Tab-separated table of C-alpha atoms in Angstrom:
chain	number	residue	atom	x	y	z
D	1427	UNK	CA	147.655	97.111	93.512
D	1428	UNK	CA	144.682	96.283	91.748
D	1429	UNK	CA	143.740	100.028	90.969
D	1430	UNK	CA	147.122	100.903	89.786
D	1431	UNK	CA	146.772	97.520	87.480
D	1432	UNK	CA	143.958	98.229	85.619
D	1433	UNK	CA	142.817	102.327	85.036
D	1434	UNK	CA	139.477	103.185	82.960
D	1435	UNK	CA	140.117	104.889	79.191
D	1436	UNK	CA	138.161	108.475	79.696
D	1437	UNK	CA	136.067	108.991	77.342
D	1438	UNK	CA	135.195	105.220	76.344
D	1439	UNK	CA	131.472	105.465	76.884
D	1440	UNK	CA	131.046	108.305	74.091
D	1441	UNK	CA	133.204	106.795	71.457
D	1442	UNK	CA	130.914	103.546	71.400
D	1443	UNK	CA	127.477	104.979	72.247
D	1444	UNK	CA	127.286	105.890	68.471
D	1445	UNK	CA	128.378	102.567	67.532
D	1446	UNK	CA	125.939	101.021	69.763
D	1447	UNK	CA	122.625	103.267	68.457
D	1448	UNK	CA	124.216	102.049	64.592
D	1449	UNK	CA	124.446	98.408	65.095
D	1450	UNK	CA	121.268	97.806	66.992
D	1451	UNK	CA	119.084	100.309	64.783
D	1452	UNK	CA	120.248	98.647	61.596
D	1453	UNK	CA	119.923	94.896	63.514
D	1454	UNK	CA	116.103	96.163	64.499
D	1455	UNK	CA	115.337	97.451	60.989
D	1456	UNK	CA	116.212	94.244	59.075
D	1457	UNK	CA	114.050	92.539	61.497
D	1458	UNK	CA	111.557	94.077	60.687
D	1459	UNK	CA	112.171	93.934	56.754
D	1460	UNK	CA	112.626	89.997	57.147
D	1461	UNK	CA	108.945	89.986	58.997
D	1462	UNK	CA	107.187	92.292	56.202
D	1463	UNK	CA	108.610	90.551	53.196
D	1464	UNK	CA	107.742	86.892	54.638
D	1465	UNK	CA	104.609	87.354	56.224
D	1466	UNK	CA	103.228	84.728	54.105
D	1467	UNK	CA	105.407	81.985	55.461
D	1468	UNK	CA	103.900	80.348	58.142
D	1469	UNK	CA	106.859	78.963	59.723
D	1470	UNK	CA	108.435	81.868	60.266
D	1471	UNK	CA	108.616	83.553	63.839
D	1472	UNK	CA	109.425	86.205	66.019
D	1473	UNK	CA	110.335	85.552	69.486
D	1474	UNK	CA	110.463	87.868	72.699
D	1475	UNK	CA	112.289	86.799	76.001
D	1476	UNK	CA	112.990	88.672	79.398
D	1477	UNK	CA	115.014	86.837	81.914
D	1478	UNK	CA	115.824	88.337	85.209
D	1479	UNK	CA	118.674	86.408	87.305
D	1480	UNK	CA	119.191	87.618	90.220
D	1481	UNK	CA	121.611	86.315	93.148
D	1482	UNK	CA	120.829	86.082	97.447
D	1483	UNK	CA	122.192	88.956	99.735
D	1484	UNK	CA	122.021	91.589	96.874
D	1485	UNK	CA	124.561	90.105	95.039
D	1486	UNK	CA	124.755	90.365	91.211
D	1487	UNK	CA	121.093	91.227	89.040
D	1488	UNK	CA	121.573	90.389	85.568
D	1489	UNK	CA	118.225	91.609	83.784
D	1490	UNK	CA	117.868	90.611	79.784
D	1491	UNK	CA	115.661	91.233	77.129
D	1492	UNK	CA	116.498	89.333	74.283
D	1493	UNK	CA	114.643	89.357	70.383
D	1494	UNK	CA	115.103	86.603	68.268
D	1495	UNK	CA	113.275	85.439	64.456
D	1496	UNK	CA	113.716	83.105	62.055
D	1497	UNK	CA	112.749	83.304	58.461
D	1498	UNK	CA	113.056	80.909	55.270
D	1499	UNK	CA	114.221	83.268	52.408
D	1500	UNK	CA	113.975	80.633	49.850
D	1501	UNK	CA	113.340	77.339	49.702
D	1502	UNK	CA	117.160	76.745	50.431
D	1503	UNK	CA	117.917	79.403	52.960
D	1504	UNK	CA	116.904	80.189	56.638
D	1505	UNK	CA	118.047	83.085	58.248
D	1506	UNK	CA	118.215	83.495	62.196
D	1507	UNK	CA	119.105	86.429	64.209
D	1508	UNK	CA	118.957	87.633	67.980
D	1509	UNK	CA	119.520	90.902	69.596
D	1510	UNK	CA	120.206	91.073	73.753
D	1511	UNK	CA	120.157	93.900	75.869
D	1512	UNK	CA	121.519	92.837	79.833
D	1513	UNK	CA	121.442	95.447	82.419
D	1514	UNK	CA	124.128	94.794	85.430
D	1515	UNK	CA	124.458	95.714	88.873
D	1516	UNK	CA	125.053	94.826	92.164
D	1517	UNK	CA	127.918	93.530	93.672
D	1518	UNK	CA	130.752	90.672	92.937
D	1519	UNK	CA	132.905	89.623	95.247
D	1520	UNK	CA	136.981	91.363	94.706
D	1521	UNK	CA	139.633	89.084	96.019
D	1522	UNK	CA	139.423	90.237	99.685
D	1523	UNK	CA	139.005	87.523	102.243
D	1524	UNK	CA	135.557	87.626	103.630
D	1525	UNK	CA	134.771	88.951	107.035
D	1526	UNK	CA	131.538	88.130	108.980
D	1527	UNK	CA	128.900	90.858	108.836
D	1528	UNK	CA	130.497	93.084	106.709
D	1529	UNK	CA	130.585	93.628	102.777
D	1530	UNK	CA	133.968	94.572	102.498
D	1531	UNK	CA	134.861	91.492	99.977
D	1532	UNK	CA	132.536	92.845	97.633
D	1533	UNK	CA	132.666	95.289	95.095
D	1534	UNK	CA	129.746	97.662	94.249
D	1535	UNK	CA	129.808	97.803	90.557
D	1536	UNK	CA	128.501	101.026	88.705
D	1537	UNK	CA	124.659	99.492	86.558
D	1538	UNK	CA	126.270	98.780	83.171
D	1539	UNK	CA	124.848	97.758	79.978
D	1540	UNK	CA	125.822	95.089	77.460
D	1541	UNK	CA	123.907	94.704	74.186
D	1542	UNK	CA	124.449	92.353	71.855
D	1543	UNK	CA	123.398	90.658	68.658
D	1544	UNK	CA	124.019	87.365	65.763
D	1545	UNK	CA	123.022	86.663	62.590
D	1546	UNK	CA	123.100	83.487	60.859
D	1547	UNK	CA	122.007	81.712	57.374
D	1548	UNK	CA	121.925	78.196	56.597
D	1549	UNK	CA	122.542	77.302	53.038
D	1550	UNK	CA	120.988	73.841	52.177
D	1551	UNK	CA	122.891	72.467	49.252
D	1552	UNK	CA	121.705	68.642	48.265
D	1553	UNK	CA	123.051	67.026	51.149
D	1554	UNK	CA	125.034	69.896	52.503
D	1555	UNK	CA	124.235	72.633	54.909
D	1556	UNK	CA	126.729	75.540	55.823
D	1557	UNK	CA	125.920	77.987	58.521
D	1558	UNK	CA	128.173	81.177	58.978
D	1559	UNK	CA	127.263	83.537	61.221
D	1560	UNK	CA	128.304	86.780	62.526
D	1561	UNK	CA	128.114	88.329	66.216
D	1562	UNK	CA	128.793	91.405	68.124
D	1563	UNK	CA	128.668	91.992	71.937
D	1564	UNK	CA	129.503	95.914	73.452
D	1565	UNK	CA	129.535	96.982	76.890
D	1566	UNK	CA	130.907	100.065	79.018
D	1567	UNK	CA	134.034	98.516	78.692
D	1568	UNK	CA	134.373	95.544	76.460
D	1569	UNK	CA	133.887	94.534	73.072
D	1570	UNK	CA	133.466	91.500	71.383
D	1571	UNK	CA	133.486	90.756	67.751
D	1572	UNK	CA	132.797	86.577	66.735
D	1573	UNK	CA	132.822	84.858	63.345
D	1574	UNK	CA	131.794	80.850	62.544
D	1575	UNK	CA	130.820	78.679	60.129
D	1576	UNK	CA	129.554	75.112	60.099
D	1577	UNK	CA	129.013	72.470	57.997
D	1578	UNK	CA	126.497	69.311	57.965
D	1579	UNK	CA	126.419	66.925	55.600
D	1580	UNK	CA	123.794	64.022	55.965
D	1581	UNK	CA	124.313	60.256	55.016
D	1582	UNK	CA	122.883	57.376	55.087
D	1583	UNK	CA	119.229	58.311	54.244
D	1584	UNK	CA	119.252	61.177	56.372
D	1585	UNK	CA	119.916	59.388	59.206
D	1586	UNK	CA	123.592	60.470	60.239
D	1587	UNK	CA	124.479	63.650	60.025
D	1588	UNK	CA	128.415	64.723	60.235
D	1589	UNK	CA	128.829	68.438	61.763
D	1590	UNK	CA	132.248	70.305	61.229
D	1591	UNK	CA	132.579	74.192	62.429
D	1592	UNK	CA	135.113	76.558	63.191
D	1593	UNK	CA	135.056	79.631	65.302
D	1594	UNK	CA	136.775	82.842	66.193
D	1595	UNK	CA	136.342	85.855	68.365
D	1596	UNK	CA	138.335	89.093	68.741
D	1597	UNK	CA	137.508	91.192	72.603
D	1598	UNK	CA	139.377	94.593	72.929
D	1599	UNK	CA	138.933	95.371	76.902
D	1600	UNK	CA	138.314	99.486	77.210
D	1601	UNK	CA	140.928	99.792	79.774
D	1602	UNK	CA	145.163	100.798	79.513
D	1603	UNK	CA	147.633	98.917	81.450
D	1604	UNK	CA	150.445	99.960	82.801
D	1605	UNK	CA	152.208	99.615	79.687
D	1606	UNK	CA	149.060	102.151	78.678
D	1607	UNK	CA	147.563	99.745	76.075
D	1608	UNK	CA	144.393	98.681	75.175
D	1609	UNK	CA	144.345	94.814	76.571
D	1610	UNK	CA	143.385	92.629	73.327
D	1611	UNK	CA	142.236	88.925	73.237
D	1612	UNK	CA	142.070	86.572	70.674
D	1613	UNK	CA	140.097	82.426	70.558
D	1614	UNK	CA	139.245	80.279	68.087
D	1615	UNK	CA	137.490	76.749	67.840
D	1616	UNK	CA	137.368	73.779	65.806
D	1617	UNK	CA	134.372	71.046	66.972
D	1618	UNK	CA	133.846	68.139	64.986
D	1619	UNK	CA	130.521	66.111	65.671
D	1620	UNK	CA	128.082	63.587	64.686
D	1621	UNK	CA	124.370	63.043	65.356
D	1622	UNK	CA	123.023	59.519	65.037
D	1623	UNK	CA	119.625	58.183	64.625
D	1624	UNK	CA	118.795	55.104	66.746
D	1625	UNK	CA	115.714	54.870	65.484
D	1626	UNK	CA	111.980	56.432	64.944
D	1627	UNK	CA	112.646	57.536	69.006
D	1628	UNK	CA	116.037	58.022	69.603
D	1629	UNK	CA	118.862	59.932	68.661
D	1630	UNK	CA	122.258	60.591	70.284
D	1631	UNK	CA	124.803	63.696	69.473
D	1632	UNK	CA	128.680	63.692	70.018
D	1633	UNK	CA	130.566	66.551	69.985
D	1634	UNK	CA	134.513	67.239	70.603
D	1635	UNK	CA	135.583	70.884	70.924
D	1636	UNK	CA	139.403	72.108	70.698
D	1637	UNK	CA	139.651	75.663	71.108
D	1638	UNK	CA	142.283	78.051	72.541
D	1639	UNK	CA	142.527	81.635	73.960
D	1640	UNK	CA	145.516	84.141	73.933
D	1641	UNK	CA	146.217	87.782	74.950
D	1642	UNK	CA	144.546	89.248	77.635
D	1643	UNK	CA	143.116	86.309	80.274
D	1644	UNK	CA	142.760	88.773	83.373
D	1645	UNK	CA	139.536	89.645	85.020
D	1646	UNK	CA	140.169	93.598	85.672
D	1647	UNK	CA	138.112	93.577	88.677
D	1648	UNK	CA	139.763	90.458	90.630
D	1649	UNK	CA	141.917	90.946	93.062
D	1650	UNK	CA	144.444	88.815	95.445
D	1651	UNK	CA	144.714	89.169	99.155
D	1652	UNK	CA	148.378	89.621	100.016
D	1653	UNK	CA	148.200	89.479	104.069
D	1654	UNK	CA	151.843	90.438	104.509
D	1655	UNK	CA	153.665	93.487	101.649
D	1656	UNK	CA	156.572	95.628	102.426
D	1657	UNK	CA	155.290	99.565	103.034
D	1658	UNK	CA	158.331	102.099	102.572
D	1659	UNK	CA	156.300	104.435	104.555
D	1660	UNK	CA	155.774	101.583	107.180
D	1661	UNK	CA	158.423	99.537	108.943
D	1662	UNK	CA	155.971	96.909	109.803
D	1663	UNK	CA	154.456	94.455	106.701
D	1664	UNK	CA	150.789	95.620	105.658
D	1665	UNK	CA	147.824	93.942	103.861
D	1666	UNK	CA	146.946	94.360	100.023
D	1667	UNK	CA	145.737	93.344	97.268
D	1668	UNK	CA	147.510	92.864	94.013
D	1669	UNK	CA	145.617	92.360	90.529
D	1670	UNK	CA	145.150	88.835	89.546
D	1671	UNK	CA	147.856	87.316	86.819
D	1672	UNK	CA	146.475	84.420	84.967
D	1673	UNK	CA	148.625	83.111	81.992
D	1674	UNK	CA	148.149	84.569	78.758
D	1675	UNK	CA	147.343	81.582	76.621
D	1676	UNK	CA	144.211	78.923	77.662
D	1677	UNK	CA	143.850	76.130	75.585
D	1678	UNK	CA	140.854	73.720	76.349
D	1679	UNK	CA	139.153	70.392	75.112
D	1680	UNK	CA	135.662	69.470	75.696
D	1681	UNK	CA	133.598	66.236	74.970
D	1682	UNK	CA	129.915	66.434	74.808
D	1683	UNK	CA	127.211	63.277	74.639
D	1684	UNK	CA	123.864	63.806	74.828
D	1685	UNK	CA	120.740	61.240	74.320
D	1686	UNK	CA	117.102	62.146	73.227
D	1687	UNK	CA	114.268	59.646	73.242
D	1688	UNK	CA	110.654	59.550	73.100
D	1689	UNK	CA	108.516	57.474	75.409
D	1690	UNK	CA	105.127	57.084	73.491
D	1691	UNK	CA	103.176	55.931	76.863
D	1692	UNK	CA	103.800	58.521	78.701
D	1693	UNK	CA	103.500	60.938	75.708
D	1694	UNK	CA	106.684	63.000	76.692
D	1695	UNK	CA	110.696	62.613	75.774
D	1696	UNK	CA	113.808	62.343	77.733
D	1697	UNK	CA	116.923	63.990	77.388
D	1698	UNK	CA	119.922	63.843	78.924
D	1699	UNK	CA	123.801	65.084	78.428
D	1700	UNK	CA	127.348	64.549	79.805
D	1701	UNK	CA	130.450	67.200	78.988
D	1702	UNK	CA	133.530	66.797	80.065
D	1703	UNK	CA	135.741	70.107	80.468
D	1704	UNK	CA	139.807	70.286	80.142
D	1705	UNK	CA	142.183	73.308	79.650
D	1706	UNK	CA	145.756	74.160	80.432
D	1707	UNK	CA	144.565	76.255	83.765
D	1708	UNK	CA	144.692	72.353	84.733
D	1709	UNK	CA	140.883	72.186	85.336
D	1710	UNK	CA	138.798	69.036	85.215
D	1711	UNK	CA	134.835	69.772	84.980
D	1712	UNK	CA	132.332	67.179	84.446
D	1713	UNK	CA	128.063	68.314	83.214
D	1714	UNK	CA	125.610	66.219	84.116
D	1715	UNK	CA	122.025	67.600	82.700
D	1716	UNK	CA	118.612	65.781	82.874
D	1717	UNK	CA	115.576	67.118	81.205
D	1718	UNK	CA	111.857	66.102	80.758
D	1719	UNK	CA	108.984	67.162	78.310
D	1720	UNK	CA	106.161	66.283	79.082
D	1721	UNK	CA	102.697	67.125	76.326
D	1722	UNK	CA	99.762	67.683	78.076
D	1723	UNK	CA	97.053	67.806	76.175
D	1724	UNK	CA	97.621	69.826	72.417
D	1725	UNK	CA	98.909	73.232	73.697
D	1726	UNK	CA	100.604	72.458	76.897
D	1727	UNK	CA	104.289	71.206	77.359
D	1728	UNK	CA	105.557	71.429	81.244
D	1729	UNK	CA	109.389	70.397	81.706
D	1730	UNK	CA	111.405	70.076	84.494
D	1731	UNK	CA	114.629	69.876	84.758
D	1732	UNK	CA	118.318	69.543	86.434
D	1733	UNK	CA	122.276	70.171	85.889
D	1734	UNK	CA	125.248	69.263	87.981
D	1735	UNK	CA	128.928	70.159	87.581
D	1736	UNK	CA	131.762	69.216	89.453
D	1737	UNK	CA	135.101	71.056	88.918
D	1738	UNK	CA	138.480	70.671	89.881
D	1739	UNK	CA	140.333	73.771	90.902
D	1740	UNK	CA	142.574	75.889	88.571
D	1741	UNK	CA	146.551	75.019	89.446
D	1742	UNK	CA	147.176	78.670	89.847
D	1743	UNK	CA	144.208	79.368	92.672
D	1744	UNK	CA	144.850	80.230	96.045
D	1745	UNK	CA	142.593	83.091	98.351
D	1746	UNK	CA	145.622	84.621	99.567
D	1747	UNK	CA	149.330	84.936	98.886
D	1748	UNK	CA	151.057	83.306	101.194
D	1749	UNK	CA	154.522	84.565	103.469
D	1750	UNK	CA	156.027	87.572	104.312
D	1751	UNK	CA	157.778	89.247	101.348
D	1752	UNK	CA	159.800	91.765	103.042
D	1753	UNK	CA	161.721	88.783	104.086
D	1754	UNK	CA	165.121	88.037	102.037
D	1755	UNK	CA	166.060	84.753	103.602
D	1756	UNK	CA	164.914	81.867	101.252
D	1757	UNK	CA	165.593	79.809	104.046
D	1758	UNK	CA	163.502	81.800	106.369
D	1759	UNK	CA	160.176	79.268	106.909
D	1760	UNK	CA	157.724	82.374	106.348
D	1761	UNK	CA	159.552	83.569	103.059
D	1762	UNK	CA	157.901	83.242	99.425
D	1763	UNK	CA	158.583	84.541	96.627
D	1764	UNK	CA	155.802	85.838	94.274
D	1765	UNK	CA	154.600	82.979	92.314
D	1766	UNK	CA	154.259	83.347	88.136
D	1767	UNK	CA	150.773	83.003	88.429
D	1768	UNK	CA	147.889	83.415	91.007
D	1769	UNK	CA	144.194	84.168	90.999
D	1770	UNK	CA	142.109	83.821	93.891
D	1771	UNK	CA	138.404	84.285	91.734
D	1772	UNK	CA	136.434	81.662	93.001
D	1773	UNK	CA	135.367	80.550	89.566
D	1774	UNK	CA	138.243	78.965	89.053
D	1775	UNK	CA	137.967	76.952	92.657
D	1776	UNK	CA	137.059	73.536	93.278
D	1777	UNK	CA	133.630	73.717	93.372
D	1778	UNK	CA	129.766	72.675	92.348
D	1779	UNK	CA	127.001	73.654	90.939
D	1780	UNK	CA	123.007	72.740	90.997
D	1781	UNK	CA	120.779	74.414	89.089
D	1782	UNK	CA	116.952	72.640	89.002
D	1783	UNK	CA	113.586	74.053	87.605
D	1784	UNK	CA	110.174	73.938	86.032
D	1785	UNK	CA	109.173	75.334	82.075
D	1786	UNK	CA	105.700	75.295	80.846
D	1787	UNK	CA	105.344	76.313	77.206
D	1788	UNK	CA	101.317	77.109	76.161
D	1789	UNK	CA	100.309	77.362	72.562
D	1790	UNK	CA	97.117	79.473	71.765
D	1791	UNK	CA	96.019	78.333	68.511
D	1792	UNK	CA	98.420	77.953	65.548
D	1793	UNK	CA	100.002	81.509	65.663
D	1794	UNK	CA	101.272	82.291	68.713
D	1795	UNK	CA	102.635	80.536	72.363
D	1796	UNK	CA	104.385	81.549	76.003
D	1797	UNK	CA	107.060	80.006	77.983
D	1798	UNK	CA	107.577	80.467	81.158
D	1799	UNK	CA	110.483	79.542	83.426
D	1800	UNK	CA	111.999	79.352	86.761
D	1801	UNK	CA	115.621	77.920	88.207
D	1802	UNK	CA	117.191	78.061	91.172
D	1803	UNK	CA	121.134	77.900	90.830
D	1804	UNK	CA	123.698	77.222	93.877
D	1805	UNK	CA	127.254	76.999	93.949
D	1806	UNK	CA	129.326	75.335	96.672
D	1807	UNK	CA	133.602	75.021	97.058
D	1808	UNK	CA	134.775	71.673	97.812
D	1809	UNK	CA	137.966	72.960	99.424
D	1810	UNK	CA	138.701	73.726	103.138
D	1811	UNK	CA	140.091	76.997	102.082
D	1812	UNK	CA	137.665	79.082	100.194
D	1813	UNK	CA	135.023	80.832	102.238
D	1814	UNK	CA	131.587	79.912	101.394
D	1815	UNK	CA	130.600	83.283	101.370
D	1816	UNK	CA	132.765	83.713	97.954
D	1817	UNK	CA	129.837	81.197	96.188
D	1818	UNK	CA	126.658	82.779	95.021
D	1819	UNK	CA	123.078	81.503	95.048
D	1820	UNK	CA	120.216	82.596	92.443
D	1821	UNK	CA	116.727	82.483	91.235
D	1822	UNK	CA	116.367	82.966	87.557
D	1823	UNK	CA	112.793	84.087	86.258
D	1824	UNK	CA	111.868	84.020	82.605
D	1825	UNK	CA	109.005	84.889	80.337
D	1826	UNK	CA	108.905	84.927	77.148
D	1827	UNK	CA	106.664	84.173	73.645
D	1828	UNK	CA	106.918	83.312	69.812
D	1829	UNK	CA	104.680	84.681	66.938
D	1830	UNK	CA	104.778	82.818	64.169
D	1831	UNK	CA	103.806	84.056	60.943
């Protein structure tokens, strides 16, 4: 069963608190060094952000606060970094079939933390640019260590520019299985891409993305509904759940297009994007995204946008076991055997998403500006199956500003 699966280390939260104080006063500190030594740059900024995201029904609350700068060393080098804080709670649902009126399907999660934080410098070189960039992520219960590095190089006047990076991250999950280790997992990513300009208006960006994961693939917290399990202290069948089991190796491949143009009339640009989504779980996803900016006036820049996605279902997903497995008849019409793989988290469901909203950015003056943002995000299943109930619906608020100095 899903508790026996997955069983909390003791003592986790105390072992990485120190860690956490480390990183983030050291992260804060240089920030701070970066803004006293360059205060003479004008181009470089500090930026502020809360977002609060927040689903219907009390569902999940994600609430982050996020600091972010940028500062040009030299006349070469441009450093950017970011530090997040998210603070979690609520409830998700756990791989129990719904039932009307009642919140049994969902899981009240203890409020958890995650903070987080990257650091980047790109090194112009003639025609060259390489990026690396670090990046840490800790929660209760999870951490997340990521390395990259990119590489631009423009031709023809500027006007093409050929992108090549490569990625890796390394997640230890605070938690023993049964076998009573700690659960490790490994990606990495190679994207190749080119941006194009069409002219003074216009430019387009094409990106392909190969990347794979390995190791541990399980969410700890997802169960399967098993409607009929042999009980030895039960002659008749009973109802469980069992821990999900996804396969331990995802590779995926993603294609990304996206178009930007001005339109001088109307004083305000375009953008749109399309990203199609493959990996060996055997789903299909296709991103459709549509933005507008529109200048009003010197200081104001209002933008509305919207994003659909269209997924096909994992080949593993299912919201219940089916049969009865204290049968031993293969030939008996309500026998099944436990299948290799099964998941029933309705991520990984044929589904849809629409998320639409408004953005107004306002600069004051030369030094300083606000954004402000709101989204409303709703998920639907395409299949007959999966309860509706499973799919969650959201308003995202954000607020946020930028200092430059």
């Amino acid at each position: 069963m899903l508790s026996d699966v997955m069983i909390r280390v003791a003592g986790t939260h105390s072992r990485w608190s120190l860690v956490r104080t480390h990183f983030f006063a050291l992260t804060v500190a240089f920030l701070l060094l970066v803004a006293h030594l360059q205060c003479v740059r004008a181009e470089n900024h500090i930026d502020y952000r809360y977002e609060d995201y927040k689903e219907d029904d009390a569902r999940m609350r994600i609430q982050t606060h996020g600091v972010a700068f940028g500062a040009k060393l030299t006349s070469n080098i441009e450093v950017d970094g970011e530090v997040v804080h998210d603070a979690v709670s609520g409830a998700t649902p756990n791989g129990a079939l719904p039932t009307p009126g009642t919140r049994n399907w969902l899981q009240e999660i203890n409020p958890d933390t995650r903070d987080a934080g990257s650091l980047s410098a790109a090194i112009a070189w003639g025609r060259n640019t390489t990026t690396p960039q670090v990046a840490y992520s800790l929660e209760n219960d999870y951490e997340s260590f990521g390395y990259s590095i990119n590489h631009s190089i423009d031709f023809n006047e500027k006007n093409t520019t050929l992108t090549i990076g490569l990625a890796h991250t390394h997640d230890i999950i605070f938690a023993k299985t049964l076998g009573g280790n700690e659960p490790r997992k490994d990606g990495g990513d190679l994207l190749i891409g080119v941006t194009q300009l069409l002219g003074p208006k216009t430019f387009i960006t094409a990106n392909l993305t190969i990347g794979t994961a390995h190791g541990y693939l399980d969410d700890p917290y997802k169960a399967v509904h098993i409607p009929y399990y042999p009980d030895p202290l039960n002659p008749d069948p009973t109802a469980v759940t069992f821990g999900e089991q996804r396969p331990d190796k995802r590779d995926k491949q993603i294609g990304y297009l996206s178009l930007t143009h001005f339109v001088t009339p109307l004083n305000g640009s375009v953008e749109t994007s399309y990203r199609l989504y493959h990996d060996s779980y055997g789903i299909i996803s296709h991103t459709l995204a549509l933005s507008w900016y529109q200048k009003i006036g010197k200081h104001v820049i209002i933008s509305p946008m919207f994003r659909f996605v269209d997924q096909g279902a994992a080949d593993f997903y299912m919201t219940q076991l089916p049969g009865d497995y204290t049968l031993n008849d293969p030939l008996d019409p309500f026998y099944a055997p436990l299948p290799e793989f099964y998941s029933s988290d309705y991520r990984l469901a044929a589904l849809q998403t629409f998320t639409y909203g408004i953005s107004a950015t306002i600069k004051f003056k030369e030094r300083f500006s606000i954004d402000l943002s709101y989204k409303r995000y709703e998920m639907q299943g395409k299949d007959s199956v999966t309860s509706g109930a499973l799919f969650p619906k959201a308003n995202v608020f954000a607020i946020g500003g930028r200092i430059w100095f």
